[in-house]
Structure formats: C-alpha cells, structure tokens
Amino acid sequence: MSTPSTTTYVLRGVRPYGTDPVDVVLADGVVAAIGAPGTVEVPEGAHEVAAQAAAQDGDSSGLVLLPGLVDLHTHLREPGREDAETVFSGTRAAAAGGFTAVHAMANTTPTQDTAGVVEQVYRLGQEAGWVDVHPVGAVTVGLDGEKLAELGAMADSAARVRVFSDDGKCVHDPVLMRRALEYVKAFDGVVAQHAQEPRLTEGAQMNEGVVSAQIGLTGWPAVAEESIIARDVLLAEHVGSRLHVCHLSTAGSVEIIRWAKGRGIDVTAEVTPHHLVLTDELARDYDPVFKVNPPLRTAADVEAVRAGLADGTIDIVATDHAPHPVEDKGCEWSSAAFGMTGLETALSVVQQTMVDTGRMTWADVARVLSQNPARIGRIDATQGRPIAVGEPANLTLVDAGATRAIDGRTQVTASDNTPFGGMELPGRVVATFLRGRATVLDGAVVDTTSSQSNSWNNAALEGAGR
Amino acid sequence: MKHLLTTQGLSKDDAILLLDTSAQMAATQSRENKKLPTLRGRTVVNLFYEDSTRTRISFETAAKRLSADVINFSAKGSSVSKGESLKDTALTLHAMGADAVVVRHWASGAAHQLAHAGWLDAAVLNAGDGMHQHPTQALLDAFTIRRHLVGRVGDDGRGADASVGADLAGLRIAIVGDVLHSRVARSNVYLLHTLGAEVTLVAPPTLVPVGVETWPCRVSYHLDETLEQWQPDAVMMLRVQRERMSGGSGAFFPSPMEYSRKFGFDARRLAVLPDHAIVMHPGPMNRGLEISAAAADHPRSVIVEQVANGVAVRMAALYLLLSGDIASTNSSTSSTSTSTSSSTDERTAL
Amino acid sequence: MHPGSRMPESSTTPGSTSETPSDTPSTAPGTAAARTVLGEADIARALTRIAHEIVERNKGAADLVLLGIPTRGVQLAERLAERLAQIEPAFSGEFGTLDVTMYRDDLRRQPTRAVGQTVLPGSLDGTIDDKVVVLVDDVLFSGRTIRAALDALNDLGRPRVVQLAALVDRGHRELPIRADYVGKNLPTSRSERVRVRLADVDGGADAVVISGAPTDSAATDFAGENAAPENAAPENDADERSAR
Ligand SMILES: [Zn+2]
C-alpha cells in the first residue's frame, strides 16, 4: 500500500461550500484539480471517495465539501487526565468530527504554562497524526490567576503558541488581564478569556433563573459573564490589543460584543454548539451530562447566540470539547464535573441550528468553523484555507442529507459525556483529509496511519522539534 | 405512588390522600399499642448524607410504627464518608433488598437521581435534598395547618377528624426568612398552593431567589406590612443559618440584630395576627434570631405539634409508597388488569 | 402516586362489594346477566332478624358494640343499631367504624387502598375492653377481611366476645372463620360477583346482585381450591378503594 500522503483521491460530485457539484482531485497533499463533473483529469489509480455515498441515494446533492474544520477550544486532557481523553483519542475524535486542527486548552496537569509542556502536547499531536494540534498556553502560572506564565517562551517554542487562555478559570484580576493583553502583542498572540466573575459564581451549578430557583441549584448569573466581557473589551480597546471571548452564552454577551465591534475594538467571540441548542430546562432531571461551564442558558439566550452567529457578531463556533470519565458524571449534580464532549457533534449541531433553519449558508459554516478560528489562532497559513487548486488538502466532506443517532458509548472520543445522546442529528462526516491524507473515509476513521506515516509538511512549522 | 421526591407537580387529590392517610395514622398514635403490622417484612433504609437526628428519628419512628425493618445508613462512620459514590451506595442498598430508601442529601437532586438513575428499584422518599425539596416537611406543615384551621378532632361528634378530605382553600400562609436556601420554603409554596392556600414569602431581597416570579406565591420584603395588611392565618418561620450572616461582603444581611428587627417573629408581631392564627417553625429554631422565645412558646405556636405530626405524615408516605407495589407493577404491564388506573407514571406524579 | 386509591367507582365495578380476583379479567358489562337475589324488603327483613338474633344470643344489648367494616358494613351497622335501639330501648343506638386496611395481608398485591377511619362509639371512652363486639360486614367470602378485623380489634383492646354479622355469606372460605349472624347464605361460584347496593351509599334501591357466569372456564380454573392464598380475592376490594 502506498503511503497515505501520496494517495491520490478524487471526490466526485461534491459541492464546495454547498455550491454546484464538481470533481476534486487531491494529490501530493494539495488540491490538484477542481472542475465540472467528468471534466477533470483523474490520475491513474486515484481513490474514488464520494462515489459510494453518492450512489447510495442516487445523487450527491448532500455531499458538501468544506475546508477542514478548526477548533479553537478543545480539552485533550493529556497530560494528567488520560482516563478522560488522550491527545491520540481526542484528535482521532476530532478527525471523526471533520476537524483538521485543534487548539488544545491549557488546563492539563501539569498545566500548559511552560515551553516544555506545550511542546510535549504539540509532539503528542504530531505523533498521533489525526489533526494539527496547537497547544494553548496558560496566561498565568498554574492557572492560578496570580502571576503571568512565560508567554514569550511558549510563543517561541516549537509549539509556536499564539492563543493564551486560563480556560476553566477566568483571568479575573484586571491588572493581570491588562498585562496579558499587552504582552502578547509582541508575538501577535491573543488572550482567550473564560469570562466568569469568580465571586459572582461561587458554588454556581447552573444558569441562575427560573429553573435554578425551582430546582434548588446555586445560580451562575449571566452578569458574571457579561461584566467580565464588558471589562475586557474596554481593556482591549485601551491597550490596543486583540481579545478573544471564549464560549459566550448569554444574550447580554452578544450585545456587548456587538457594541464593541461597532466601536472598532479588536475582539472576536465564540459560541459552543451546545449553547446553540440546549437550555437550562435540561437541568430539571439533574443529569450531570448537562452540567457545563458556562451553563446552559435560556431559550432567549439560545436565540440571541444564533442571531449573533448569523450576523457575524460571533465569529466562530468552538466545541469546548470537555471529556470526563463516567465517575465524574455519574454522581450528584453538585459534585459532577463541568463539561461535555463536542468534537463529533459540532458540525451536525451547526447544520441543524443554522443551516437547516436557513440562517447560514455552508460558506458561513466554513467561515465560523474553519476560516475564522484559523485566523484567530494564527494558523491560517495552513488551515482554514479556501478550497482552491494549490491549497493544502485540508478538507471535510459531509453528507448533509444523512441523519444519525448519537450514542456516547459509540463515539470515538474516550469519554461518553455527550449531551446529545439519544438524539438524531443531521449530517455525517464522510471523509476528512489532512494535507491530502484521509483520516476519515466512508464515515470511519482510518486507523492504518501512525506517527511514522504522518507527513508533517507544514512549511510554517518547519524546524519544529521532533 | 412510586416515589415521593417533590411537592411540585403533586396533584391535589394525591396531596389530600396523603393528608387523609396521615390523619388515620395519627389516630392510631394515641393508642396504647402504637404499632401497626402494615409493613411487616419490608425494609426501609434511612440514607443520611447530612446530619439530621430529628428527621432521621422521625422517619425511623414512622417506619417502626408500621413494623418495617429499619436500617440507618449515615454518612458518618460508613463507606459513604470514605468517598463511596451515590451510585455505589445505591447499588449496595439494592443488593440488600431495600424496599424504600429515605434519603437526606446535601446535593439538590440526589433523591431524584436515586429514583431515576436506574441504580435501584426501591421507592425513594426525599427527606431533604440540598436547597430543593423536603416534601414530608411540607406535608406535615399542611397537615398541621389543616387540623388547626380547617377542622378539629371530634367535630363530627363521632371522634373522627372533620378535616379529612378538606383542602386549604382560602387560607393565607406567610413563609418568612431565608427562602433562597430553603427546601422547606420550596416544598411548602407548591404544596400549599396546590391545596388552595395563598402564600406570601417574606424575606429581605437578598434571600429571595432570582427566578421566584414563576412560583405560585407573592413576595414581600416587609414583615410588618404583611402581617398587618394581609392578616395571614399561619406564619411559618424559616431557620436562618448562621453562615448566611458572615462572609463579609457576601453576607446576606447586615447583622443579626437588623434581621431580628425586620424579620424576627415575636410577641408584638403575634399580637397583630387574627386570633385563630398559628405560628410554625420547621426547627431547629434560632431563638432570638428568627423567632423569640415568647412567640415560640406561645399557646398559638404549634411547633411541638409539627414534630408529632411528622411521624404520622411519614407513616402515611411510607404506607402509600410501599403498598400496592406489586399491583402497580402488574397493572403497568397488563392491559387486562382491573386496576389500570393504578399504574404509576412517576415522572408526572411525584 | 397512582390514583387507584381514589378510583371512581364507575371505573371498575360500580357499587361492587364482591371480590374481583386481582389477576382475573373482570367480566365485561353485559356479558352475563346480573340477577337480584335480595331486594330492599329482603334486606330489611334480614337486618331485623339479625338484630333480634343479636339480642337473643346476648340476652339483651348490654355492653354491645357494633363496629361496621367500611364501607357498606358501616351502613349496615348503622341500620342494625337503629333496629337494636327499637328492640332494646336501653341500647344507645351508637355504632362504630373499624378500618382494617393496615392489617390486610395483601397490601402489596392490590392497588394502594386509602386508609379509612376507625371510630369507636363516643360512649365507650375509647376502649372496647370487656365489651361484646359485633363486627358487621356486607359479604363474607374468603374470611381474610375478618382476619384483618380481628387483628385491628386486638390493637384497640380486649373485648369479652367478638361476633360477626354478615348480610351475605357466599362461601369459599380460606380461613377458619364463620359468621354468627347471616342475612342470607348464597351459594356462588368463585367467578361470580356479589354486589351489595345500599341506597345511602350507592343510590337507588337496596339490593344484592349476582353477576358473572358460573360456567366460565377460566373462572372454574381459578375457583380451584388450590388457588394460592395471594390470589385470593380480597373482600370489599373496589368498595374500599373508593371509600368516601
Ligand atoms: Zn471555558
């Protein structure tokens, strides 16, 4: 068998960004040709990708070709919590979900707050070979919110860190936040803030409102998120820095971002798939699978973040994929860990909430799940590229006409804590290509690859230590 | 009735059935022989993750008066305190053949999880979960209110409780104090409303939850105004935890003295009430903080009676949970049963 | 919580005081003709006769306590008390109610029953010690209700004598229990249903009605004497579930 990187693929009758069907040839890690069906020259022995899926229902109208998805917010858990996820298992899940790059959040054990740890995670990602892994650096040492971590060292490391976040915790000290915003300007970094005023959320378990009042769980008020976002956009404006707001979840947060952008502040914002569809009503049965931070909000908030995503106020969808072992979820709500998995359902949720509702096109999906996150993470030289001849063949082929039942136990991620278990979601990733190599084919991850066969030909990352 | 987890969603018929059964249980408790054979051979586990000797003893007494075997499983000195999960404990109780589990837990929803997570098939009786619910407390409160304000024992001339079958329509109940953290308040608001009473919560705004607007009650920040103008038939004082007044900037009110002045119940405020009004407290009381000794010990205080009624109410709950369990299992699978209406939809029932 | 305990009478067998075996499908209305075996006058005569028998047997009505077993036993006790007061002017005319629910042996196997009231005649001062207690029930069948009643009585005190009056004895006893006073002995098949209707409970005229086909094969099987005790039909089943 030829090495994967040299396999030539032909994608027949696929629709880039949901537009008219074309045939696409992938060779030597790049998009080699695009043309009307039957018009492109297909090299001898090229692997036909879409033929099977297209033949099944007689037409390929559902086969949408997107640039490989980029997640700006993934918890891979390694090092430290390999019982929940490893870099290998998490990135394999990412590939299954159509991703070709993920940003690995810093709240590992030890924390990703030194060049050594970020390089370890970076190397684990390379060895796994499922997606590009870009470690996020901690803003403060140990995520303690007290002392800046060596941001420069992480930026200069082999991992070339550009996104810094204490995610899981908020950089709540305004002076420290100001310093971080200023400091990362030197290497075009960005601080990704987990906006949670700590005093307003002591012991918080779920969104504060009608449901929390009835079911007796301590509330996580919207204002605890909004007040930090408001402060941070003003700080960013004052020091002329760029700010990224993680997983905003409230209508008020959308308003603040809209206002800040109107004012010219260099802020970007993300929403998670779960905040696009799930509400705090789900807490009523006390199933900790619905416990997440920030918490599921109200239906009005869901509508506001959908509107914000549709009108561009919210720049990206990021998964906040947060795997947890069963014992951290099979317990009292108050004792349970925050977080839910999302890599394998993100695209489906975006399709269901934004595309199938007519609020976004597939080109918009490519923008919020690939181009924008790549740009914010400063990996847009290689990821989030246009689907065009000569571009890196980082691509995702989704059968938008398919539906699938979600079952946490059969997902690729090592953890079961999907909030969508038992639900039917639209869309199915048929194939994922990382620099021309198939990580997913016919809807299944391609396990023949290994670190040895991973061709890491990213020029921008040349010289990275192996 | 499979579980008793919350008063929210409890139907009026079921609530009255619980109160009526409590009345019959109470009648047996004035006999020389207080023990009934009803639950002979059944096992009731008291699973207590929170210290509450009063509540545990009340349930234990109720179960024993019905001849059930009682196992006390408390967090102290057991595997529970060594980090055993709720799930493992539940599986253990299942293996032991518990017929009913009375659970007191610091976590809101723990009783719901025990009942619905599939870990055990015993009836679950919520004896207080976090800030959520404490249904038997609300039932004993409603029972006490009904006996005092609706019918008196012996009124029908034959020694029967004349309040049997009655609801609480038209009665006004003020619930005063730390509503935010109170499972007693949450349980009472829904039960009293279901029974037709009007409820006003009285508390400083810091101790009223955000989201209270959907509760079937009104909210007042002023005790004196409520007592004078609304003239409640019963005043239920809630315990104020000492920790609510500490915590510096996180304290819920400025000082105990200010709280007492504005929200404490004393003889002066008692005098404002109608002559028939009663004073209630779920206990344990902070005398001098939310209630004065004079008010607590006043003839119109029914606080001690609440404790006694607790046993009867818990007997009723245990009886209704543990009788008919085979029949209801059968009826849910057999369309030919004559008792189809006994099939239990626990999700909508309790 | 299921509403079985407050089941409207119309949902099963209206006014039935007979025993419907718990695992036997109830006979659909109209599949078997109901026949009235005792009419209003018959019932009145039977009660009057029982009242006289009680006086005769006990040589008066001294220390006599009538306790009706809910629901129709209570009405019958009330009627007996009226008659006794006429026969024996010294008799107070009082009667009591003895709820046996919490003493039953089939609580798990039947839909949850509402617990009824136990009320002793006010003149007793709360004790039945050394009294002559006459339990009053409408239909005597397996004897299990009376067994429960004897246990319930035991918790109330120590009567000198306990006697049993039943309007109808339909046989099929499962315990060594017999009635001291019977309005009418009624040979029945197990599958048949005996319903006592009383004007003050059920409306209409007083009547004892039998329904259900005695030749029903399933019923014949069930009627086998080897039927397990737990299959035994409780007495006053539907009746008590709809008490009050
Ligand atoms: Zn976060």
PDB file of N, CA and C in Angstrom, chain B residues 250-306:
ATOM      1  N   GLY B 250     -20.082  38.997  51.320  1.00  0.00           N
ATOM      2  CA  GLY B 250     -21.057  38.020  50.836  1.00  0.00           C
ATOM      3  C   GLY B 250     -22.205  37.780  51.783  1.00  0.00           C
ATOM      4  N   ALA B 251     -22.219  38.461  52.936  1.00  0.00           N
ATOM      5  CA  ALA B 251     -23.303  38.256  53.891  1.00  0.00           C
ATOM      6  C   ALA B 251     -24.632  38.694  53.275  1.00  0.00           C
ATOM      7  N   PHE B 252     -25.701  38.006  53.669  1.00  0.00           N
ATOM      8  CA  PHE B 252     -26.988  38.277  53.053  1.00  0.00           C
ATOM      9  C   PHE B 252     -27.766  39.394  53.753  1.00  0.00           C
ATOM     10  N   PHE B 253     -27.332  39.736  54.972  1.00  0.00           N
ATOM     11  CA  PHE B 253     -27.943  40.882  55.649  1.00  0.00           C
ATOM     12  C   PHE B 253     -26.907  41.465  56.589  1.00  0.00           C
ATOM     13  N   PRO B 254     -27.113  42.716  56.976  1.00  0.00           N
ATOM     14  CA  PRO B 254     -26.038  43.424  57.667  1.00  0.00           C
ATOM     15  C   PRO B 254     -25.683  42.835  59.026  1.00  0.00           C
ATOM     16  N   SER B 255     -26.686  42.461  59.797  1.00  0.00           N
ATOM     17  CA  SER B 255     -26.378  41.965  61.140  1.00  0.00           C
ATOM     18  C   SER B 255     -27.552  41.162  61.656  1.00  0.00           C
ATOM     19  N   PRO B 256     -27.298  40.274  62.616  1.00  0.00           N
ATOM     20  CA  PRO B 256     -28.414  39.524  63.215  1.00  0.00           C
ATOM     21  C   PRO B 256     -29.441  40.453  63.842  1.00  0.00           C
ATOM     22  N   MET B 257     -28.973  41.521  64.422  1.00  0.00           N
ATOM     23  CA  MET B 257     -29.918  42.425  65.084  1.00  0.00           C
ATOM     24  C   MET B 257     -30.866  43.060  64.072  1.00  0.00           C
ATOM     25  N   GLU B 258     -30.286  43.492  62.939  1.00  0.00           N
ATOM     26  CA  GLU B 258     -31.164  44.094  61.933  1.00  0.00           C
ATOM     27  C   GLU B 258     -32.149  43.058  61.393  1.00  0.00           C
ATOM     28  N   TYR B 259     -31.659  41.834  61.231  1.00  0.00           N
ATOM     29  CA  TYR B 259     -32.561  40.784  60.737  1.00  0.00           C
ATOM     30  C   TYR B 259     -33.714  40.577  61.712  1.00  0.00           C
ATOM     31  N   SER B 260     -33.363  40.454  62.982  1.00  0.00           N
ATOM     32  CA  SER B 260     -34.398  40.241  64.001  1.00  0.00           C
ATOM     33  C   SER B 260     -35.406  41.378  64.009  1.00  0.00           C
ATOM     34  N   ARG B 261     -34.888  42.573  63.934  1.00  0.00           N
ATOM     35  CA  ARG B 261     -35.780  43.735  63.975  1.00  0.00           C
ATOM     36  C   ARG B 261     -36.769  43.698  62.815  1.00  0.00           C
ATOM     37  N   LYS B 262     -36.282  43.341  61.628  1.00  0.00           N
ATOM     38  CA  LYS B 262     -37.137  43.435  60.449  1.00  0.00           C
ATOM     39  C   LYS B 262     -37.906  42.140  60.137  1.00  0.00           C
ATOM     40  N   PHE B 263     -37.295  40.999  60.484  1.00  0.00           N
ATOM     41  CA  PHE B 263     -37.914  39.729  60.062  1.00  0.00           C
ATOM     42  C   PHE B 263     -38.116  38.720  61.195  1.00  0.00           C
ATOM     43  N   GLY B 264     -37.713  39.066  62.395  1.00  0.00           N
ATOM     44  CA  GLY B 264     -37.904  38.146  63.501  1.00  0.00           C
ATOM     45  C   GLY B 264     -39.355  38.162  63.964  1.00  0.00           C
ATOM     46  N   PHE B 265     -39.826  37.008  64.445  1.00  0.00           N
ATOM     47  CA  PHE B 265     -41.216  36.936  64.893  1.00  0.00           C
ATOM     48  C   PHE B 265     -41.235  36.949  66.414  1.00  0.00           C
ATOM     49  N   ASP B 266     -42.007  37.871  66.953  1.00  0.00           N
ATOM     50  CA  ASP B 266     -42.035  37.996  68.410  1.00  0.00           C
ATOM     51  C   ASP B 266     -43.470  38.269  68.871  1.00  0.00           C
ATOM     52  N   ALA B 267     -43.630  38.466  70.152  1.00  0.00           N
ATOM     53  CA  ALA B 267     -44.968  38.627  70.724  1.00  0.00           C
ATOM     54  C   ALA B 267     -45.676  39.854  70.144  1.00  0.00           C
ATOM     55  N   ARG B 268     -44.906  40.888  69.872  1.00  0.00           N
ATOM     56  CA  ARG B 268     -45.533  42.089  69.310  1.00  0.00           C
ATOM     57  C   ARG B 268     -46.150  41.787  67.950  1.00  0.00           C
ATOM     58  N   ARG B 269     -45.403  41.069  67.137  1.00  0.00           N
ATOM     59  CA  ARG B 269     -45.934  40.752  65.798  1.00  0.00           C
ATOM     60  C   ARG B 269     -47.060  39.722  65.891  1.00  0.00           C
ATOM     61  N   LEU B 270     -46.967  38.831  66.862  1.00  0.00           N
ATOM     62  CA  LEU B 270     -48.032  37.849  67.067  1.00  0.00           C
ATOM     63  C   LEU B 270     -49.353  38.549  67.369  1.00  0.00           C
ATOM     64  N   ALA B 271     -49.253  39.639  68.127  1.00  0.00           N
ATOM     65  CA  ALA B 271     -50.464  40.343  68.552  1.00  0.00           C
ATOM     66  C   ALA B 271     -51.204  40.978  67.386  1.00  0.00           C
ATOM     67  N   VAL B 272     -50.488  41.162  66.284  1.00  0.00           N
ATOM     68  CA  VAL B 272     -51.107  41.781  65.112  1.00  0.00           C
ATOM     69  C   VAL B 272     -52.001  40.799  64.363  1.00  0.00           C
ATOM     70  N   LEU B 273     -51.754  39.510  64.575  1.00  0.00           N
ATOM     71  CA  LEU B 273     -52.435  38.487  63.786  1.00  0.00           C
ATOM     72  C   LEU B 273     -53.867  38.262  64.249  1.00  0.00           C
ATOM     73  N   PRO B 274     -54.686  37.676  63.383  1.00  0.00           N
ATOM     74  CA  PRO B 274     -56.021  37.278  63.818  1.00  0.00           C
ATOM     75  C   PRO B 274     -55.921  36.284  64.986  1.00  0.00           C
ATOM     76  N   ASP B 275     -56.979  36.205  65.774  1.00  0.00           N
ATOM     77  CA  ASP B 275     -56.928  35.386  66.988  1.00  0.00           C
ATOM     78  C   ASP B 275     -56.687  33.902  66.712  1.00  0.00           C
ATOM     79  N   HIS B 276     -57.138  33.424  65.545  1.00  0.00           N
ATOM     80  CA  HIS B 276     -57.018  31.998  65.269  1.00  0.00           C
ATOM     81  C   HIS B 276     -55.662  31.634  64.664  1.00  0.00           C
ATOM     82  N   ALA B 277     -54.848  32.642  64.330  1.00  0.00           N
ATOM     83  CA  ALA B 277     -53.623  32.381  63.577  1.00  0.00           C
ATOM     84  C   ALA B 277     -52.650  31.528  64.384  1.00  0.00           C
ATOM     85  N   ILE B 278     -51.894  30.714  63.662  1.00  0.00           N
ATOM     86  CA  ILE B 278     -50.910  29.857  64.328  1.00  0.00           C
ATOM     87  C   ILE B 278     -49.506  30.212  63.863  1.00  0.00           C
ATOM     88  N   VAL B 279     -48.544  29.852  64.709  1.00  0.00           N
ATOM     89  CA  VAL B 279     -47.128  30.126  64.436  1.00  0.00           C
ATOM     90  C   VAL B 279     -46.421  28.793  64.252  1.00  0.00           C
ATOM     91  N   MET B 280     -45.624  28.713  63.177  1.00  0.00           N
ATOM     92  CA  MET B 280     -44.974  27.450  62.837  1.00  0.00           C
ATOM     93  C   MET B 280     -43.471  27.659  62.609  1.00  0.00           C
ATOM     94  N   HIS B 281     -42.736  26.594  62.785  1.00  0.00           N
ATOM     95  CA  HIS B 281     -41.289  26.616  62.517  1.00  0.00           C
ATOM     96  C   HIS B 281     -40.865  25.166  62.284  1.00  0.00           C
ATOM     97  N   PRO B 282     -40.096  24.927  61.227  1.00  0.00           N
ATOM     98  CA  PRO B 282     -39.711  23.539  60.950  1.00  0.00           C
ATOM     99  C   PRO B 282     -38.645  23.011  61.905  1.00  0.00           C
ATOM    100  N   GLY B 283     -38.008  23.911  62.640  1.00  0.00           N
ATOM    101  CA  GLY B 283     -36.959  23.507  63.552  1.00  0.00           C
ATOM    102  C   GLY B 283     -35.708  23.089  62.810  1.00  0.00           C
ATOM    103  N   PRO B 284     -34.576  23.085  63.477  1.00  0.00           N
ATOM    104  CA  PRO B 284     -34.387  23.635  64.820  1.00  0.00           C
ATOM    105  C   PRO B 284     -34.387  25.163  64.801  1.00  0.00           C
ATOM    106  N   MET B 285     -34.889  25.735  65.883  1.00  0.00           N
ATOM    107  CA  MET B 285     -35.046  27.190  65.934  1.00  0.00           C
ATOM    108  C   MET B 285     -33.770  27.882  66.392  1.00  0.00           C
ATOM    109  N   ASN B 286     -33.577  29.083  65.851  1.00  0.00           N
ATOM    110  CA  ASN B 286     -32.601  30.003  66.427  1.00  0.00           C
ATOM    111  C   ASN B 286     -33.391  30.993  67.258  1.00  0.00           C
ATOM    112  N   ARG B 287     -33.616  30.649  68.505  1.00  0.00           N
ATOM    113  CA  ARG B 287     -34.393  31.560  69.344  1.00  0.00           C
ATOM    114  C   ARG B 287     -33.644  32.878  69.468  1.00  0.00           C
ATOM    115  N   GLY B 288     -34.382  33.953  69.336  1.00  0.00           N
ATOM    116  CA  GLY B 288     -33.757  35.260  69.441  1.00  0.00           C
ATOM    117  C   GLY B 288     -33.299  35.809  68.104  1.00  0.00           C
ATOM    118  N   LEU B 289     -33.272  34.944  67.092  1.00  0.00           N
ATOM    119  CA  LEU B 289     -32.915  35.449  65.765  1.00  0.00           C
ATOM    120  C   LEU B 289     -34.177  35.532  64.902  1.00  0.00           C
ATOM    121  N   GLU B 290     -34.658  34.372  64.413  1.00  0.00           N
ATOM    122  CA  GLU B 290     -35.857  34.461  63.588  1.00  0.00           C
ATOM    123  C   GLU B 290     -37.139  34.348  64.411  1.00  0.00           C
ATOM    124  N   ILE B 291     -37.038  33.892  65.635  1.00  0.00           N
ATOM    125  CA  ILE B 291     -38.247  33.787  66.453  1.00  0.00           C
ATOM    126  C   ILE B 291     -37.863  34.010  67.911  1.00  0.00           C
ATOM    127  N   SER B 292     -38.703  34.734  68.601  1.00  0.00           N
ATOM    128  CA  SER B 292     -38.414  34.974  70.018  1.00  0.00           C
ATOM    129  C   SER B 292     -38.959  33.820  70.846  1.00  0.00           C
ATOM    130  N   ALA B 293     -38.404  33.651  72.035  1.00  0.00           N
ATOM    131  CA  ALA B 293     -38.873  32.581  72.915  1.00  0.00           C
ATOM    132  C   ALA B 293     -40.362  32.768  73.224  1.00  0.00           C
ATOM    133  N   ALA B 294     -40.766  34.011  73.403  1.00  0.00           N
ATOM    134  CA  ALA B 294     -42.166  34.264  73.749  1.00  0.00           C
ATOM    135  C   ALA B 294     -43.098  33.793  72.635  1.00  0.00           C
ATOM    136  N   ALA B 295     -42.676  34.009  71.396  1.00  0.00           N
ATOM    137  CA  ALA B 295     -43.512  33.569  70.278  1.00  0.00           C
ATOM    138  C   ALA B 295     -43.453  32.059  70.112  1.00  0.00           C
ATOM    139  N   ALA B 296     -42.256  31.503  70.275  1.00  0.00           N
ATOM    140  CA  ALA B 296     -42.095  30.058  70.074  1.00  0.00           C
ATOM    141  C   ALA B 296     -42.885  29.268  71.103  1.00  0.00           C
ATOM    142  N   ASP B 297     -42.988  29.790  72.309  1.00  0.00           N
ATOM    143  CA  ASP B 297     -43.634  29.061  73.388  1.00  0.00           C
ATOM    144  C   ASP B 297     -45.078  29.509  73.621  1.00  0.00           C
ATOM    145  N   HIS B 298     -45.558  30.379  72.784  1.00  0.00           N
ATOM    146  CA  HIS B 298     -46.909  30.917  72.917  1.00  0.00           C
ATOM    147  C   HIS B 298     -47.943  29.812  72.654  1.00  0.00           C
ATOM    148  N   PRO B 299     -49.098  29.899  73.285  1.00  0.00           N
ATOM    149  CA  PRO B 299     -50.137  28.879  73.033  1.00  0.00           C
ATOM    150  C   PRO B 299     -50.501  28.739  71.553  1.00  0.00           C
ATOM    151  N   ARG B 300     -50.314  29.784  70.790  1.00  0.00           N
ATOM    152  CA  ARG B 300     -50.656  29.682  69.367  1.00  0.00           C
ATOM    153  C   ARG B 300     -49.509  29.140  68.526  1.00  0.00           C
ATOM    154  N   SER B 301     -48.413  28.832  69.168  1.00  0.00           N
ATOM    155  CA  SER B 301     -47.332  28.157  68.465  1.00  0.00           C
ATOM    156  C   SER B 301     -47.651  26.667  68.377  1.00  0.00           C
ATOM    157  N   VAL B 302     -47.515  26.107  67.210  1.00  0.00           N
ATOM    158  CA  VAL B 302     -47.819  24.679  67.012  1.00  0.00           C
ATOM    159  C   VAL B 302     -46.540  23.907  66.684  1.00  0.00           C
ATOM    160  N   ILE B 303     -45.421  24.476  67.092  1.00  0.00           N
ATOM    161  CA  ILE B 303     -44.124  23.929  66.682  1.00  0.00           C
ATOM    162  C   ILE B 303     -43.913  22.511  67.206  1.00  0.00           C
ATOM    163  N   VAL B 304     -44.285  22.270  68.449  1.00  0.00           N
ATOM    164  CA  VAL B 304     -44.112  20.924  69.002  1.00  0.00           C
ATOM    165  C   VAL B 304     -45.053  19.941  68.312  1.00  0.00           C
ATOM    166  N   GLU B 305     -46.255  20.414  68.019  1.00  0.00           N
ATOM    167  CA  GLU B 305     -47.218  19.556  67.337  1.00  0.00           C
ATOM    168  C   GLU B 305     -46.747  19.186  65.936  1.00  0.00           C
ATOM    169  N   GLN B 306     -46.030  20.121  65.283  1.00  0.00           N
ATOM    170  CA  GLN B 306     -45.477  19.804  63.966  1.00  0.00           C
ATOM    171  C   GLN B 306     -44.587  18.566  64.040  1.00  0.00           C
TER     172      GLN B 306
END
